[in-house]
Short mmCIF file of C-alpha atoms and ligand atoms in Angstrom, two decimals:
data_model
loop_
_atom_site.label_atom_id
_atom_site.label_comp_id
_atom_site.label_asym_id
_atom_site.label_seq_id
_atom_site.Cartn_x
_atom_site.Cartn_y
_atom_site.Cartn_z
CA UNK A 1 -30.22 54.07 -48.97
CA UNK A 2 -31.27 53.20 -45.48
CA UNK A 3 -34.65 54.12 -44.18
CA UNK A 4 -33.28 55.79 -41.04
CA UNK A 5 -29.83 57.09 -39.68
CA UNK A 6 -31.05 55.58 -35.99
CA UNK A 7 -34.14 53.38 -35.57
CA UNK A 8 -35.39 53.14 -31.78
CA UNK A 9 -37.50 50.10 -30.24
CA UNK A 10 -39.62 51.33 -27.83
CA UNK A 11 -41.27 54.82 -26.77
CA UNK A 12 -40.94 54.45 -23.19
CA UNK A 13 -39.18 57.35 -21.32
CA UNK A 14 -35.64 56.11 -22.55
CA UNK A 15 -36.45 55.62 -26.11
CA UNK A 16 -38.62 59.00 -26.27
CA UNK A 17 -35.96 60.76 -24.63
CA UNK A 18 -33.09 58.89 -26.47
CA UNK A 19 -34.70 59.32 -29.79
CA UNK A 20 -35.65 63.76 -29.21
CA UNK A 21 -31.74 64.13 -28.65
CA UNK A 22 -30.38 62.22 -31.62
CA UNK A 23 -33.38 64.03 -33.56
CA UNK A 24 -32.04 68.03 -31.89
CA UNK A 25 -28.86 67.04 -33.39
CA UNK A 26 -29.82 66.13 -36.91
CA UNK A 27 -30.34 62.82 -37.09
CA UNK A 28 -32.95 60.85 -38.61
CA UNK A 29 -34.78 58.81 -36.06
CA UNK A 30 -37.34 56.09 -36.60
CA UNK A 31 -39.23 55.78 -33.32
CA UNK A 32 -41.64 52.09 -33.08
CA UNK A 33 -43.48 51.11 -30.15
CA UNK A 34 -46.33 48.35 -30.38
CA UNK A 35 -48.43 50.28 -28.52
CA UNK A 36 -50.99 52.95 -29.60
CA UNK A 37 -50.86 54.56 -26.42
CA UNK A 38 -48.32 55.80 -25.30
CA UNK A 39 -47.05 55.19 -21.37
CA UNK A 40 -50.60 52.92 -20.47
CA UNK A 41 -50.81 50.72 -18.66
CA UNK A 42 -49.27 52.56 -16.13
CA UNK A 43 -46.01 50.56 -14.47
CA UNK A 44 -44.13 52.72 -12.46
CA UNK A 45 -44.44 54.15 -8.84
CA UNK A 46 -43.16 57.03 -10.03
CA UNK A 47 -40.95 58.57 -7.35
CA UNK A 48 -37.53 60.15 -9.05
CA UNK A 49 -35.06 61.82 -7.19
CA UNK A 50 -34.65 65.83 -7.77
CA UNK A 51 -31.88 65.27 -9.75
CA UNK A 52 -34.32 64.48 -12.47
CA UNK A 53 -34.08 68.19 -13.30
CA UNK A 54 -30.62 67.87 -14.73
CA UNK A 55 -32.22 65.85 -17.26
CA UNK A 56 -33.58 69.14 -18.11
CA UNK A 57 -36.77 67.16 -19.05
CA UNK A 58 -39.90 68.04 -15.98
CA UNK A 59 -42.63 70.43 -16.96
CA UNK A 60 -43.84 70.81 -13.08
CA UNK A 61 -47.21 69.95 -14.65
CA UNK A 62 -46.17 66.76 -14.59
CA UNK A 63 -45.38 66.64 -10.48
CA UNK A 64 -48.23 64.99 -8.57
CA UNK A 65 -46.51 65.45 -5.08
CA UNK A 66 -43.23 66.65 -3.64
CA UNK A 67 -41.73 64.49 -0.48
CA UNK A 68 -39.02 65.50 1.79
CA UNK A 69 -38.62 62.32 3.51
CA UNK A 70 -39.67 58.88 3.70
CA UNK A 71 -40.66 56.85 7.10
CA UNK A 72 -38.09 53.45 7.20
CA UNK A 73 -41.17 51.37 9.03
CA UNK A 74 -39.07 47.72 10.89
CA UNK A 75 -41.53 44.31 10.56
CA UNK A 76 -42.27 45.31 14.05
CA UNK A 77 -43.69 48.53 13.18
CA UNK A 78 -40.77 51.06 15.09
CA UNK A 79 -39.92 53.13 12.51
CA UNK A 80 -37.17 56.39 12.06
CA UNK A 81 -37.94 59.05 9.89
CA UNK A 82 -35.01 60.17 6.98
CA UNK A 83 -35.63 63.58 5.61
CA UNK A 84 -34.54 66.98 4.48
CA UNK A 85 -35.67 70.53 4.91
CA UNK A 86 -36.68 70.87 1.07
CA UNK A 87 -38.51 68.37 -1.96
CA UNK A 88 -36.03 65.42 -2.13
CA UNK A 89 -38.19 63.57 -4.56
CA UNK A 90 -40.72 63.75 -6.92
CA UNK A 91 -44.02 61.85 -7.39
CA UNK A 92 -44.75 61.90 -11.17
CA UNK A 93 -47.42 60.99 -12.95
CA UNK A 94 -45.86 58.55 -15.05
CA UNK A 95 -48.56 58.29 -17.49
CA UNK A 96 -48.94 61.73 -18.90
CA UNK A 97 -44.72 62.16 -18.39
CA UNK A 98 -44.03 59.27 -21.00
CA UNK A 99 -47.04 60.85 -23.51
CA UNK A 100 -44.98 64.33 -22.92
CA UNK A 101 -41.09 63.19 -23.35
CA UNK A 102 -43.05 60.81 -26.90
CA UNK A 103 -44.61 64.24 -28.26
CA UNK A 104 -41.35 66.23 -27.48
CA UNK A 105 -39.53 63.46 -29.44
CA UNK A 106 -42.43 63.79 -32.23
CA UNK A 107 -42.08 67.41 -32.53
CA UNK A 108 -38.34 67.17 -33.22
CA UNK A 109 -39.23 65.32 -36.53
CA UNK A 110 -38.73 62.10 -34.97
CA UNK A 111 -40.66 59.48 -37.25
CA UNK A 112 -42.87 57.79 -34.72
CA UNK A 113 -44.22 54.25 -35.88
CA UNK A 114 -46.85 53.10 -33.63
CA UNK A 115 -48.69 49.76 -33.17
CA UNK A 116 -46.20 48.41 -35.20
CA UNK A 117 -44.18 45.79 -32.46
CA UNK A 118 -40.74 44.92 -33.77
CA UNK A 119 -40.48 41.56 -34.43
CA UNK A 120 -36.82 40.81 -34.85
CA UNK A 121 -33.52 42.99 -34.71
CA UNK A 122 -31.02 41.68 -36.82
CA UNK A 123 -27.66 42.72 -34.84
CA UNK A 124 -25.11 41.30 -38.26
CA UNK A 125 -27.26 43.78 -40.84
CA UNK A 126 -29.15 46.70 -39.02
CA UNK A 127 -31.99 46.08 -39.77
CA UNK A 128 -35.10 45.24 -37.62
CA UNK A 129 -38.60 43.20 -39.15
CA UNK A 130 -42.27 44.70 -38.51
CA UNK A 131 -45.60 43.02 -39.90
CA UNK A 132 -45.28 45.62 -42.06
CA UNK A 133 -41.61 45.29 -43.50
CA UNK A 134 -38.27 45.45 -43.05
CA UNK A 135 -36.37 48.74 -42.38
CA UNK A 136 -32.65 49.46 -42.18
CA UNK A 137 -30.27 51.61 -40.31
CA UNK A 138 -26.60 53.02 -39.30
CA UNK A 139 -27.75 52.75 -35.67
CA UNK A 140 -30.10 50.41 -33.81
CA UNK A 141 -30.84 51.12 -30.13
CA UNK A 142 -33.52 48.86 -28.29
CA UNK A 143 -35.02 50.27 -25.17
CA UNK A 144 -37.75 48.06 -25.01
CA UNK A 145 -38.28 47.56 -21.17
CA UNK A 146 -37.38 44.75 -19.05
CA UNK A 147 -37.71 41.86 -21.39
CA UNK A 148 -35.71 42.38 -24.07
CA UNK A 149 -35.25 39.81 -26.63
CA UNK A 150 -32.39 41.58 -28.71
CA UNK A 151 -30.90 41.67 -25.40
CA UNK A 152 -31.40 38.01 -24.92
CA UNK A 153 -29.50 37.69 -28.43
CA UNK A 154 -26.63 40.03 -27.29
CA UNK A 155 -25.78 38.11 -24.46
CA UNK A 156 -26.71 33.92 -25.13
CA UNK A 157 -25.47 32.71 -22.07
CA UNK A 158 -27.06 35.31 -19.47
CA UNK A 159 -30.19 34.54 -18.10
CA UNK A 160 -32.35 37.52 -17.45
CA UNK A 161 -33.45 37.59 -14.11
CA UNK A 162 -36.37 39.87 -12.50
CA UNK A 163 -38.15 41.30 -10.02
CA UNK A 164 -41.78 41.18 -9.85
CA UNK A 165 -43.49 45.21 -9.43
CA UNK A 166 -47.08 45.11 -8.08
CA UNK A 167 -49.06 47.96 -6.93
CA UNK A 168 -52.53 49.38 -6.00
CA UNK A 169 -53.75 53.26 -6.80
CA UNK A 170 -55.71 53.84 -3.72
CA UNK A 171 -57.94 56.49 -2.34
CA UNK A 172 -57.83 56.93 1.18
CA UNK A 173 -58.35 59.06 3.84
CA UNK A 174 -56.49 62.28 4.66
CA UNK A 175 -52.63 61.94 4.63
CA UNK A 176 -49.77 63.49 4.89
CA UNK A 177 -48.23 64.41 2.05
CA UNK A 178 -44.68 65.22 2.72
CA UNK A 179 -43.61 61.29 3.26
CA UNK A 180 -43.01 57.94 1.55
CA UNK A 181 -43.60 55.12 3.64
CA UNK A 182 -41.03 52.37 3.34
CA UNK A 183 -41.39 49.21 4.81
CA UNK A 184 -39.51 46.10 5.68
CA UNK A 185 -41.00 42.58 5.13
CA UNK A 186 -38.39 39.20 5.49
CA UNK A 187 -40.67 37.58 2.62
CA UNK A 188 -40.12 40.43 0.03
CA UNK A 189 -35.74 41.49 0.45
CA UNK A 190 -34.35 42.43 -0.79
CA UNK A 191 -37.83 44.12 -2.16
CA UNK A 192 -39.62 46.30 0.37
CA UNK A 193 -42.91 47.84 0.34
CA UNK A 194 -43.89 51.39 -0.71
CA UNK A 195 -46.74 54.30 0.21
CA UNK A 196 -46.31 56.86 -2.25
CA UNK A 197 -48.89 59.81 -1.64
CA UNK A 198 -49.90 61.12 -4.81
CA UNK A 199 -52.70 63.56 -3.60
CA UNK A 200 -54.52 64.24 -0.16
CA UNK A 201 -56.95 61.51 -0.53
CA UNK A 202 -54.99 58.85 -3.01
CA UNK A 203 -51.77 57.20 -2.94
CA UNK A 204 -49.42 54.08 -4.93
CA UNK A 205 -48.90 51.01 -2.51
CA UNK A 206 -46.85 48.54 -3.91
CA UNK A 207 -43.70 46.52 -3.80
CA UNK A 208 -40.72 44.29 -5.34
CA UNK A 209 -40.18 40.99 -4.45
CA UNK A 210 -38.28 37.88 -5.83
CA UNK A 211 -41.31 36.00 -5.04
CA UNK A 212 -44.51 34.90 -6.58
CA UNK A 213 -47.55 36.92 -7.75
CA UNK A 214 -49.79 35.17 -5.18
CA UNK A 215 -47.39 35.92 -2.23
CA UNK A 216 -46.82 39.35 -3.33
CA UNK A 217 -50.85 40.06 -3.49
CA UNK A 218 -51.28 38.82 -0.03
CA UNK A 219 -48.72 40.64 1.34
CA UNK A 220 -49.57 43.81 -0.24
CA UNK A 221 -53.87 42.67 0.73
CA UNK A 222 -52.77 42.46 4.70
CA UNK A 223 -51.01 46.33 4.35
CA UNK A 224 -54.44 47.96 3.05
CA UNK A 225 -56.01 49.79 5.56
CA UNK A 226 -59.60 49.49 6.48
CA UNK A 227 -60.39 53.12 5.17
CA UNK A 228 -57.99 51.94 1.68
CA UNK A 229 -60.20 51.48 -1.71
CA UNK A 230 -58.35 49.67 -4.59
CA UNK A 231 -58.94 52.29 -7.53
CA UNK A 232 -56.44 50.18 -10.10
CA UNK A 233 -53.84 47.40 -10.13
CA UNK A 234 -50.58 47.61 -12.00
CA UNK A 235 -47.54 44.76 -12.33
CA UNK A 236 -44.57 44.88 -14.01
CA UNK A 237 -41.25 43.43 -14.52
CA UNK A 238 -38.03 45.21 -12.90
CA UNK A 239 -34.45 43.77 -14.18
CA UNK A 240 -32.07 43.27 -11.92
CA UNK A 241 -28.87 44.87 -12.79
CA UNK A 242 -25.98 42.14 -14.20
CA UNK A 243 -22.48 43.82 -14.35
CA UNK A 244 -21.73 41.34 -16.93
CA UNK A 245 -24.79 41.90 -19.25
CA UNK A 246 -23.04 43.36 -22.68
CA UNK A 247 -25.24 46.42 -24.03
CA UNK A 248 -23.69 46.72 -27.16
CA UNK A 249 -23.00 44.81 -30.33
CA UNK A 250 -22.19 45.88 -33.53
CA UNK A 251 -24.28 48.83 -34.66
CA UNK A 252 -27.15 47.62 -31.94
CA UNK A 253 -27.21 49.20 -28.46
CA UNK A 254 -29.29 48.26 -25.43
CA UNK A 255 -31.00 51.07 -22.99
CA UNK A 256 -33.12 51.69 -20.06
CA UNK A 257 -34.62 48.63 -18.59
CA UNK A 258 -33.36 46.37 -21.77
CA UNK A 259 -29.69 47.01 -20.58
CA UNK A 260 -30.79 46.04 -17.13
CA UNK A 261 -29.65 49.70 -16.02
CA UNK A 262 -31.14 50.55 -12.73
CA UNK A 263 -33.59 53.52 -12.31
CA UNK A 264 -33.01 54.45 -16.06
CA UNK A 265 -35.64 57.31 -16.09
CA UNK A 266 -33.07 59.29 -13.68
C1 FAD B 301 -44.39 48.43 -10.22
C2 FAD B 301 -43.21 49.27 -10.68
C3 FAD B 301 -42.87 50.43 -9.99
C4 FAD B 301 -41.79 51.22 -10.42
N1 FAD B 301 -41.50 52.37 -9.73
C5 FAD B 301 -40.50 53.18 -10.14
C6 FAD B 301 -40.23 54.40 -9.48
O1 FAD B 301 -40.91 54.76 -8.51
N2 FAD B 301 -39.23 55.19 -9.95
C7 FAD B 301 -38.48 54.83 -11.04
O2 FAD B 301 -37.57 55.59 -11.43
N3 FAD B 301 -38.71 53.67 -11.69
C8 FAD B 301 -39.70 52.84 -11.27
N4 FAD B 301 -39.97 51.68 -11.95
C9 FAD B 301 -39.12 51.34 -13.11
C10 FAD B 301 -39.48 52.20 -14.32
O3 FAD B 301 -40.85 52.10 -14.62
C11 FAD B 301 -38.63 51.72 -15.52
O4 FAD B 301 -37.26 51.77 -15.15
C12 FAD B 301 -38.84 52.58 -16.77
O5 FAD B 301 -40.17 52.54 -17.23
C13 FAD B 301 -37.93 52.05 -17.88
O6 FAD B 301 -38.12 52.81 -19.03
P1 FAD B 301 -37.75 52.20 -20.47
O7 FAD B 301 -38.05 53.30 -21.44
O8 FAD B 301 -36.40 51.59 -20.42
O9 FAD B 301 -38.77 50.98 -20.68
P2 FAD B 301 -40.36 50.93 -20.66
O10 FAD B 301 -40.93 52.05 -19.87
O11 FAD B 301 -40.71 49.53 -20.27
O12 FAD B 301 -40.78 51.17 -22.19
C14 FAD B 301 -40.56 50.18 -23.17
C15 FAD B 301 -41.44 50.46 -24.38
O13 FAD B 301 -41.09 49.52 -25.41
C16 FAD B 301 -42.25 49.05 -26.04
N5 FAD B 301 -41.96 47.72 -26.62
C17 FAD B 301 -41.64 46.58 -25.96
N6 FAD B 301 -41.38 45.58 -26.83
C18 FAD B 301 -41.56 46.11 -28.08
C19 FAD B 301 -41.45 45.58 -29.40
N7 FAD B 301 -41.09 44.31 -29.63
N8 FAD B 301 -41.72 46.39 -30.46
C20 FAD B 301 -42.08 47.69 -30.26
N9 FAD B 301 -42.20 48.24 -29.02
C21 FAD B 301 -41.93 47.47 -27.95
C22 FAD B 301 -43.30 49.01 -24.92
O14 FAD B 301 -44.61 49.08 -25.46
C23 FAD B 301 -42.93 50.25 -24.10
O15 FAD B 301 -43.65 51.40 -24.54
C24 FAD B 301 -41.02 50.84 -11.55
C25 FAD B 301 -41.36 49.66 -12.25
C26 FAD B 301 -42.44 48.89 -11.83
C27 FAD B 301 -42.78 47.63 -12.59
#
């Protein structure tokens, strides 16, 4: 008898949302995340495109901001404006949004197993190892973020490569709220830097890069404004998509950020 018809690694938005539809349709789902809290720290800009509503998956208590364009700045500070006459993208707050998609999930009798980190998938029996114990499956899916290591087992001879996320919550001065600034820096492509208003008087700066944590700080330092105050800072890892990364093996799938998919959440 197996403990579980699916057992999911990881209650970030793909595994939360992942494991509430396998649960609406009957299944029995295992959910484990290491952590006890669910979507801290926070590591995410959070700006999704309005499509996101397909998904059929936004309370609008979750929307911080709506933008309707975003401000393309050049390294030499011209800049043209792209935007539409209605919301064409959401600011989220990414925090209480992965806590709501995890209690959805919980609510559909999904079995949620928290602080208990997965220590090794086995891909040949479906089965994965906790501190705890061992628990079995039909299905395995690991959506574990951006370094994966059942992912790593899937596919040997693939090195995973990155890009490094760093960003500041700031509070600021007055801004407008209907823009994203985007802007172009030779040191950081194919990574650019982001303004994300999240509220008249706060905001997300941050940016992508290739590049080192030091270069990235100092880059994102020299963009703070005089009337800027650092409220938190946030890094994270974002994959960079490999069309030859396999995502499945056996009864063991890979999503979200562990399959390398790109902007997963949408
Ligand atoms: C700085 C930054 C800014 C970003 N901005 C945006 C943006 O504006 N818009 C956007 O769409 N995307 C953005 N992203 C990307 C977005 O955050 C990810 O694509 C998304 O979080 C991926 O979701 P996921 O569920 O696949 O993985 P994650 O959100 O990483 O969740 C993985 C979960 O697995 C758990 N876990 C990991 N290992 C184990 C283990 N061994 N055992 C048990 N549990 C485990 C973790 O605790 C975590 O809860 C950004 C990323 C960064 C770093």
């Amino acid at each position: 008898m197996k403990d579980y018809d699916i057992i999911v690694v990881g209650a970030g938005p793909i595994g939360s949302t992942y494991s509430y539809k396998m649960a609406k349709q009957g299944y029995n789902v295992g959910l484990f995340d290491m952590k006890n809290r669910i979507g801290q720290p926070l590591q995410c800009a959070g700006l999704v495109s309005t499509n996101i509503c397909d998904t059929g998956n936004l309370p609008k208590e979750y929307i911080d901001n709506r933008v309707r364009g975003a401000k393309l700045i050049a390294p030499d500070n011209t800049s043209i404006t792209v935007e539409k006459d209605r919301t064409a993208a959401y600011v989220l707050d990414r925090v209480m949004y992965d806590k709501y998609l995890f209690e959805r999930a919980i609510n559909e009798n999904v079995t949620a197993h928290l602080s208990e980190r997965v220590l090794d998938v086995d891909i040949e029996n479906t089965t994965i190892k906790t501190a705890d114990r061992k628990y079995s499956s039909r299905l395995i899916v690991v959506s574990s973020g951006p370094t994966c290591h059942t992912a790593n087992k899937i596919n040997p001879k693939i090195k995973d490569e990155h890009f490094l996320g760093l960003q500041y919550t700031i509070r600021t001065e007055k801004q407008d709220m209907d823009y994203v600034n985007l802007t172009i820096n030779h040191a950081l492509l194919p990574g650019f830097i982001w303004e994300i208003p999240t509220s008249p008087f706060t905001k997300r700066i941050g940016l992508f890069t290739g590049g080192s944590y030091k270069e990235a700080e100092k880059i994102l330092q020299n963009k703070l404004r005089s009337t800027d105050t650092i409220i938190e800072k946030h890094n994270g890892l974002i994959p960079r998509y490999n069309p030859d990364k396999k995502i499945v093996k056996n009864n063991t799938i890979l999503l979200g950020d562990a399959a390398g998919q790109v902007k997963p959440t949408t």
